[in-house]
Short mmCIF file of C-alpha atoms in Angstrom, two decimals:
data_model
loop_
_atom_site.label_atom_id
_atom_site.label_comp_id
_atom_site.label_asym_id
_atom_site.label_seq_id
_atom_site.Cartn_x
_atom_site.Cartn_y
_atom_site.Cartn_z
CA MET A 26 41.09 6.85 -29.62
CA HIS A 27 37.81 8.32 -30.86
CA ILE A 28 35.76 10.52 -28.52
CA ALA A 29 32.12 11.45 -29.17
CA GLN A 30 30.71 14.38 -27.21
CA VAL A 31 26.93 14.68 -27.01
CA LEU A 32 25.13 17.90 -26.08
CA PRO A 33 21.80 19.59 -26.99
CA GLU A 34 23.04 22.20 -29.45
CA LEU A 35 26.05 24.24 -30.53
CA ASN A 36 25.16 27.86 -29.88
CA GLU A 37 26.12 30.30 -27.13
CA GLY A 38 27.00 29.10 -23.61
CA GLY A 39 29.65 27.70 -21.32
CA VAL A 40 28.89 24.04 -22.11
CA GLU A 41 29.23 24.78 -25.81
CA ARG A 42 32.49 26.69 -25.31
CA GLY A 43 33.92 23.76 -23.33
CA THR A 44 32.86 21.31 -26.02
CA VAL A 45 34.53 23.40 -28.74
CA ASP A 46 37.74 23.68 -26.70
CA LEU A 47 37.90 19.95 -26.01
CA ASN A 48 37.21 19.07 -29.66
CA ARG A 49 40.08 21.32 -30.82
CA GLU A 50 42.55 20.01 -28.27
CA LEU A 51 41.67 16.36 -28.93
CA VAL A 52 42.42 16.82 -32.63
CA ARG A 53 45.65 18.68 -31.83
CA ARG A 54 46.79 15.69 -29.77
CA GLY A 55 46.02 13.15 -32.49
CA TYR A 56 42.65 11.86 -31.30
CA SER A 57 39.49 11.54 -33.39
CA SER A 58 36.65 13.76 -32.27
CA SER A 59 32.94 13.80 -33.10
CA VAL A 60 30.35 16.17 -31.67
CA LEU A 61 26.72 15.07 -31.78
CA SER A 62 24.05 17.75 -31.33
CA LYS A 63 21.03 19.43 -32.84
CA GLY A 64 23.48 21.79 -34.53
CA GLY A 65 24.06 25.54 -34.27
CA ARG A 66 26.43 28.31 -35.22
CA LEU A 67 29.46 26.62 -33.61
CA GLU A 68 29.22 23.59 -35.91
CA SER A 69 31.49 25.35 -38.39
CA GLN A 70 34.09 25.82 -35.65
CA ILE A 71 34.00 22.11 -34.79
CA LEU A 72 34.64 21.33 -38.46
CA ALA A 73 37.34 23.99 -38.86
CA ASP A 74 39.19 22.56 -35.84
CA GLY A 75 39.27 19.10 -37.38
CA GLY A 76 36.34 17.48 -35.61
CA LYS A 77 33.23 15.91 -37.09
CA PRO A 78 29.89 17.60 -36.29
CA VAL A 79 27.00 15.11 -36.44
CA SER A 80 23.39 16.35 -36.56
CA VAL A 81 21.11 14.40 -34.20
CA PRO A 82 17.83 15.61 -32.59
CA VAL A 83 19.02 15.31 -28.96
CA ALA A 84 17.75 18.67 -27.67
CA SER A 85 14.01 18.06 -27.51
CA LYS A 86 12.44 16.96 -24.22
CA ASN A 87 9.28 15.62 -25.87
CA PRO A 88 8.72 12.11 -24.43
CA ALA A 89 6.59 11.10 -27.42
CA THR A 90 9.55 11.34 -29.79
CA PHE A 91 12.10 9.82 -27.39
CA PRO A 92 12.09 6.29 -28.92
CA VAL A 93 12.62 7.57 -32.48
CA ARG A 94 15.36 9.97 -31.43
CA CYS A 95 17.03 7.26 -29.37
CA LEU A 96 17.08 4.96 -32.40
CA ARG A 97 18.59 7.73 -34.57
CA LEU A 98 21.31 8.35 -31.99
CA GLN A 99 22.03 4.64 -31.75
CA ARG A 100 22.48 4.45 -35.53
CA GLN A 101 24.81 7.44 -35.54
CA LEU A 102 26.91 6.00 -32.70
CA ASP A 103 27.13 2.66 -34.50
CA GLU A 104 28.21 4.45 -37.67
CA ILE A 105 30.99 6.53 -36.13
CA ASN A 106 31.82 3.86 -33.50
CA PRO A 107 33.57 5.96 -30.85
CA ASP A 108 35.67 4.48 -28.07
CA ILE A 109 34.21 6.86 -25.47
CA VAL A 110 30.80 8.58 -25.32
CA HIS A 111 30.94 11.84 -23.34
CA VAL A 112 27.56 13.39 -22.47
CA ARG A 113 27.21 16.98 -21.24
CA SER A 114 23.51 17.43 -20.54
CA ARG A 115 20.55 15.52 -19.16
CA MET A 116 18.36 14.78 -22.18
CA PRO A 117 21.33 13.80 -24.38
CA GLY A 118 22.46 11.76 -21.39
CA TRP A 119 19.24 9.74 -21.28
CA LEU A 120 19.22 9.27 -25.05
CA ALA A 121 22.87 8.16 -25.10
CA TRP A 122 22.40 5.86 -22.12
CA HIS A 123 19.59 3.95 -23.86
CA ALA A 124 21.19 4.13 -27.32
CA ASN A 125 24.41 2.68 -25.92
CA LYS A 126 22.90 -0.25 -24.01
CA ARG A 127 23.67 -2.82 -26.67
CA ALA A 128 27.19 -1.64 -27.57
CA LYS A 129 28.14 -0.82 -23.94
CA ARG A 130 30.74 1.76 -24.90
CA PRO A 131 32.34 3.47 -21.89
CA MET A 132 30.40 6.62 -20.96
CA VAL A 133 31.59 9.79 -19.31
CA SER A 134 29.23 12.46 -18.02
CA THR A 135 30.10 16.02 -17.06
CA VAL A 136 27.93 17.71 -14.43
CA HIS A 137 28.03 21.36 -15.48
CA GLY A 138 25.62 22.82 -12.96
CA PHE A 139 23.44 22.55 -9.87
CA ASN A 140 20.60 20.68 -11.57
CA SER A 141 17.31 20.17 -9.75
CA VAL A 142 17.40 17.01 -7.65
CA ASN A 143 15.11 14.43 -9.26
CA SER A 144 15.12 11.25 -11.30
CA TYR A 145 15.57 13.20 -14.52
CA SER A 146 18.82 14.75 -13.32
CA LYS A 147 20.10 11.47 -11.91
CA ILE A 148 21.26 10.37 -15.37
CA MET A 149 24.28 12.64 -14.95
CA ILE A 150 25.76 10.44 -12.24
CA LYS A 151 25.25 7.19 -14.17
CA GLY A 152 28.40 7.52 -16.26
CA ASP A 153 31.32 5.12 -15.85
CA ARG A 154 33.14 8.30 -14.84
CA VAL A 155 31.43 11.44 -13.59
CA ILE A 156 33.28 14.74 -14.04
CA CYS A 157 32.31 17.69 -11.84
CA VAL A 158 33.44 21.15 -12.95
CA SER A 159 34.12 22.33 -9.41
CA GLU A 160 34.35 21.09 -5.84
CA ALA A 161 31.04 22.86 -5.18
CA VAL A 162 29.32 20.72 -7.83
CA ARG A 163 30.98 17.57 -6.44
CA ASP A 164 29.68 18.38 -2.96
CA TYR A 165 26.23 19.02 -4.39
CA VAL A 166 25.88 15.69 -6.19
CA THR A 167 27.38 13.65 -3.34
CA LYS A 168 24.95 15.30 -0.93
CA HIS A 169 21.85 14.52 -2.99
CA TYR A 170 22.60 11.15 -4.66
CA GLN A 171 23.70 7.74 -3.47
CA PHE A 172 26.21 6.18 -5.86
CA ASN A 173 29.78 4.88 -6.04
CA GLN A 174 31.76 8.06 -5.52
CA GLU A 175 34.96 6.41 -6.72
CA ARG A 176 33.67 7.22 -10.21
CA LEU A 177 33.82 10.97 -9.46
CA ARG A 178 36.53 13.26 -10.78
CA VAL A 179 36.77 17.03 -10.22
CA ILE A 180 38.11 18.73 -13.34
CA PRO A 181 37.65 22.52 -13.37
CA ARG A 182 37.00 24.18 -16.70
CA GLY A 183 40.19 25.38 -18.29
CA VAL A 184 41.07 28.76 -19.74
CA ASP A 185 42.89 28.79 -23.08
CA LEU A 186 45.84 30.97 -22.07
CA ASP A 187 47.11 31.05 -25.64
CA TYR A 188 43.91 32.79 -26.70
CA PHE A 189 43.15 34.78 -23.57
CA ASP A 190 46.46 36.61 -23.71
CA PRO A 191 46.59 40.41 -23.34
CA GLU A 192 49.43 40.47 -25.84
CA LYS A 193 47.32 38.92 -28.58
CA MET A 194 44.17 41.03 -28.51
CA ASP A 195 42.84 42.72 -31.62
CA THR A 196 43.86 46.33 -30.95
CA SER A 197 41.89 47.63 -33.93
CA PHE A 198 38.66 46.16 -32.50
CA VAL A 199 39.42 47.64 -29.07
CA SER A 200 40.03 51.07 -30.64
CA SER A 201 36.87 51.04 -32.76
CA PHE A 202 34.75 49.72 -29.86
CA ARG A 203 36.01 52.47 -27.57
CA ASN A 204 35.22 55.06 -30.20
CA ARG A 205 31.76 53.64 -30.83
CA PHE A 206 30.74 53.84 -27.17
CA GLU A 207 32.88 56.87 -26.29
CA LEU A 208 34.97 55.02 -23.71
CA GLN A 209 38.20 56.99 -24.09
CA ASP A 210 39.69 57.89 -20.70
CA SER A 211 36.84 55.99 -18.98
CA PHE A 212 36.89 53.55 -16.08
CA VAL A 213 35.00 50.61 -17.63
CA VAL A 214 33.06 48.09 -15.54
CA THR A 215 31.65 45.13 -17.48
CA SER A 216 29.21 42.31 -16.85
CA ILE A 217 29.13 39.46 -19.39
CA GLY A 218 26.41 36.86 -19.82
CA ARG A 219 22.99 36.13 -21.23
CA LEU A 220 20.21 38.58 -20.47
CA THR A 221 18.40 36.56 -17.82
CA SER A 222 17.15 37.56 -14.39
CA LEU A 223 19.43 34.96 -12.80
CA LYS A 224 22.41 37.13 -13.75
CA ASP A 225 20.86 39.96 -11.69
CA TYR A 226 21.66 42.88 -13.96
CA GLU A 227 19.26 44.92 -11.81
CA THR A 228 21.84 44.96 -9.01
CA PHE A 229 24.54 45.89 -11.52
CA LEU A 230 22.49 48.88 -12.67
CA ARG A 231 21.60 50.01 -9.14
CA ALA A 232 25.28 49.79 -8.19
CA PHE A 233 26.04 52.07 -11.14
CA ALA A 234 23.60 54.63 -9.82
CA LEU A 235 26.07 54.91 -6.91
CA LEU A 236 29.29 54.50 -8.87
CA ARG A 237 28.56 57.37 -11.24
CA TRP A 238 29.07 59.74 -8.30
CA GLU A 239 32.11 57.94 -6.86
CA ILE A 240 34.35 57.30 -9.86
CA GLU A 241 35.05 59.97 -12.42
CA ASN A 242 33.99 59.07 -15.97
CA VAL A 243 32.88 55.55 -15.03
CA ARG A 244 31.11 53.59 -17.77
CA GLY A 245 29.33 50.25 -17.71
CA LEU A 246 28.93 47.51 -20.33
CA ILE A 247 26.36 44.73 -20.31
CA VAL A 248 27.60 42.24 -22.88
CA GLY A 249 25.34 39.39 -23.91
CA GLY A 250 22.27 38.54 -25.89
CA GLY A 251 18.90 37.25 -24.78
CA HIS A 252 16.65 34.50 -26.02
CA MET A 253 13.57 35.64 -27.90
CA LYS A 254 11.53 34.66 -24.83
CA LYS A 255 13.59 37.09 -22.72
CA ARG A 256 12.76 40.21 -24.74
CA ARG A 257 10.50 41.52 -21.99
CA TYR A 258 13.30 41.25 -19.44
CA ALA A 259 15.67 43.14 -21.76
CA HIS A 260 13.09 45.96 -22.09
CA GLU A 261 12.68 46.06 -18.32
CA LEU A 262 16.43 46.41 -17.84
CA ARG A 263 16.63 49.29 -20.29
CA ALA A 264 13.70 50.98 -18.59
CA LEU A 265 15.42 50.59 -15.21
CA ALA A 266 18.62 52.10 -16.63
CA THR A 267 16.64 55.08 -17.89
CA SER A 268 14.87 55.55 -14.54
CA LEU A 269 18.27 55.59 -12.84
CA ALA A 270 19.57 58.24 -15.28
CA LEU A 271 22.13 55.78 -16.68
CA ASP A 272 21.48 56.34 -20.39
CA GLY A 273 24.86 57.00 -21.98
CA ILE A 274 26.63 55.69 -18.88
CA VAL A 275 25.70 52.00 -19.07
CA HIS A 276 25.62 50.48 -22.56
CA PHE A 277 23.71 47.35 -23.59
CA VAL A 278 26.13 45.91 -26.13
CA GLY A 279 24.45 42.65 -27.13
CA SER A 280 26.37 39.49 -28.07
CA VAL A 281 30.00 40.05 -28.99
CA ALA A 282 32.34 37.41 -30.41
CA GLU A 283 35.47 39.34 -29.35
CA ILE A 284 35.11 38.56 -25.64
CA ARG A 285 38.88 38.64 -25.15
CA GLU A 286 38.93 42.23 -26.39
CA ILE A 287 36.00 43.13 -24.11
CA TYR A 288 38.01 41.92 -21.11
CA ALA A 289 41.03 43.87 -22.33
CA LEU A 290 39.23 47.20 -22.59
CA SER A 291 37.51 46.73 -19.21
CA ASP A 292 38.95 47.72 -15.84
CA VAL A 293 36.76 45.46 -13.67
CA ILE A 294 34.57 42.46 -14.50
CA VAL A 295 31.38 41.89 -12.49
CA SER A 296 29.50 38.61 -12.01
CA ALA A 297 26.51 39.36 -9.76
CA SER A 298 24.55 36.17 -10.47
CA LYS A 299 21.76 35.27 -8.04
CA LYS A 300 22.03 31.60 -8.99
CA PRO A 301 25.28 29.93 -7.97
CA GLU A 302 27.65 29.49 -10.90
CA SER A 303 28.91 25.93 -11.14
CA PHE A 304 32.40 27.16 -12.02
CA GLY A 305 32.64 30.82 -13.04
CA ARG A 306 34.15 30.78 -16.52
CA THR A 307 33.86 34.54 -16.99
CA CYS A 308 35.73 35.14 -13.73
CA ALA A 309 38.57 32.82 -14.74
CA GLU A 310 38.90 34.34 -18.22
CA ALA A 311 38.90 37.86 -16.81
CA LEU A 312 41.70 37.01 -14.38
CA ALA A 313 43.67 35.43 -17.22
CA MET A 314 43.44 38.80 -18.96
CA GLY A 315 44.70 40.53 -15.83
CA ARG A 316 41.34 42.00 -14.84
CA PRO A 317 40.07 41.88 -11.23
CA VAL A 318 36.63 40.43 -10.54
CA VAL A 319 33.72 41.35 -8.29
CA ALA A 320 31.43 38.31 -7.93
CA THR A 321 28.73 36.91 -5.70
CA ASN A 322 30.07 34.60 -3.02
CA HIS A 323 28.55 31.24 -3.85
CA GLY A 324 28.88 28.23 -6.13
CA GLY A 325 32.25 27.52 -7.70
CA VAL A 326 33.37 31.17 -7.92
CA PRO A 327 35.11 31.28 -4.49
CA GLU A 328 37.35 28.45 -5.74
CA ILE A 329 38.66 30.86 -8.41
CA VAL A 330 38.45 34.31 -6.87
CA LYS A 331 40.21 34.81 -3.55
CA HIS A 332 38.65 37.73 -1.66
CA ARG A 333 40.82 40.89 -1.64
CA GLU A 334 43.49 39.10 -3.69
CA HIS A 335 41.92 38.57 -7.13
CA GLY A 336 38.96 40.87 -6.55
CA PHE A 337 36.06 40.88 -4.12
CA LEU A 338 33.28 38.47 -3.16
CA ILE A 339 29.94 39.99 -2.25
CA GLU A 340 26.51 38.87 -1.13
CA ILE A 341 23.69 38.59 -3.67
CA GLU A 342 21.45 41.57 -4.46
CA SER A 343 23.71 44.09 -2.73
CA PRO A 344 24.24 47.18 -4.92
CA GLU A 345 26.07 49.02 -2.14
CA SER A 346 28.58 46.20 -1.65
CA LEU A 347 29.05 45.83 -5.41
CA ALA A 348 29.73 49.55 -5.85
CA GLU A 349 32.16 49.64 -2.94
CA SER A 350 34.03 46.57 -4.23
CA VAL A 351 34.38 48.00 -7.74
CA HIS A 352 35.81 51.14 -6.16
CA LEU A 353 38.32 49.10 -4.11
CA CYS A 354 39.41 47.15 -7.24
CA ARG A 355 41.15 50.30 -8.39
CA TYR A 356 43.78 49.72 -5.71
CA LEU A 357 44.38 45.99 -6.19
CA ASN A 358 47.75 44.68 -7.33
CA ARG A 359 47.01 42.96 -10.65
CA ASP A 360 50.41 41.43 -11.28
CA GLY A 361 49.54 37.91 -10.10
CA LEU A 362 46.09 37.50 -11.62
CA ARG A 363 47.12 35.76 -14.82
CA ALA A 364 49.68 33.58 -13.02
CA HIS A 365 46.95 32.38 -10.66
CA ILE A 366 44.88 31.06 -13.58
CA ALA A 367 47.94 29.57 -15.31
CA GLU A 368 48.78 27.65 -12.16
CA ASN A 369 45.33 26.36 -11.33
CA PHE A 370 42.84 26.65 -14.22
CA SER A 371 44.62 26.32 -17.54
CA LEU A 372 43.10 24.55 -20.54
CA ASP A 373 46.13 22.25 -20.72
CA GLN A 374 45.41 21.01 -17.19
CA MET A 375 41.76 20.41 -18.03
CA ILE A 376 42.61 18.45 -21.18
CA SER A 377 45.29 16.35 -19.48
CA LYS A 378 42.97 15.39 -16.63
CA THR A 379 40.15 14.59 -19.05
CA LEU A 380 42.43 12.40 -21.16
CA ASN A 381 43.43 10.57 -17.98
CA VAL A 382 39.76 9.79 -17.41
CA TYR A 383 39.39 8.49 -20.94
CA GLY A 384 42.51 6.42 -20.47
CA GLU A 385 41.12 4.80 -17.31
CA LEU A 386 38.08 3.62 -19.25
CA ALA A 387 40.00 2.58 -22.36
CA GLN A 388 42.11 0.26 -20.26
#
């Protein structure tokens, strides 16, 4: 069976990470895999894992170029002739839907987030099968759209437990990173994600203004890059950190490829997002590495993090609650965190369920 995934581009993000994981696992299991996108830095990984990256201009939202781009996608699909077309975003979804009208290949769509409710977003529930990455996303689409819900499948994102394994981390990176930011003998609290206001790093910083007096030698890491358009926000965050006297206490690390090692050297992972996360990939990966999580109590995160068992769930924009929860994480039993992910959110489970969906359509 030949699967073609279609997404805007192959750079940083949860959708891209999921695409790379699925491509690798499809090839491992003997399937053919193609990934159609505008391209990006993860193209080389698709190729290294045995898949076929195909460059197609599917990212643009310019309606004037839609017919030309649709024709190009149609030609590429006819050339590689996949058995299943799996779309992961709205514009690629519309392009693929029109490009596939003549061939009528089975289509799968994955709803990755709480998209705005309108006719543009409706394309994501037009697939022959519609995968939702959490029960929260399923409830969202069934509330706002009328369609045959028998096509729906809930398949949570899966964590690669072979990679996110505390026993396999790069100890030399961890050592050099600790030395670089002077983290020896520190209690490290980390927030990972793009520098965007939706992640609410302001609350993270204001919580640290409290934590610095409550936990001896506490240090914070903000790990993630920002789009060129977000430079102003990044400057505002640094200015806020300075005004709170957090220079040298909270470090802006930028994008880091060694996310596994970042989890390993951290004591607590924070996800204070103001916008509901459709799943909560960072939370699941952190738990797989045996690290407790403090996260805002909405979206798909409560399906992963059980309050007072795997960490703490807090309300949005609450520095006091965040600081208190980080403090309480010091006393949590961490023995069952990895087992919880292995039992409920492993990559193997995600791949098996996705292959079952493909099998339904192939039959």
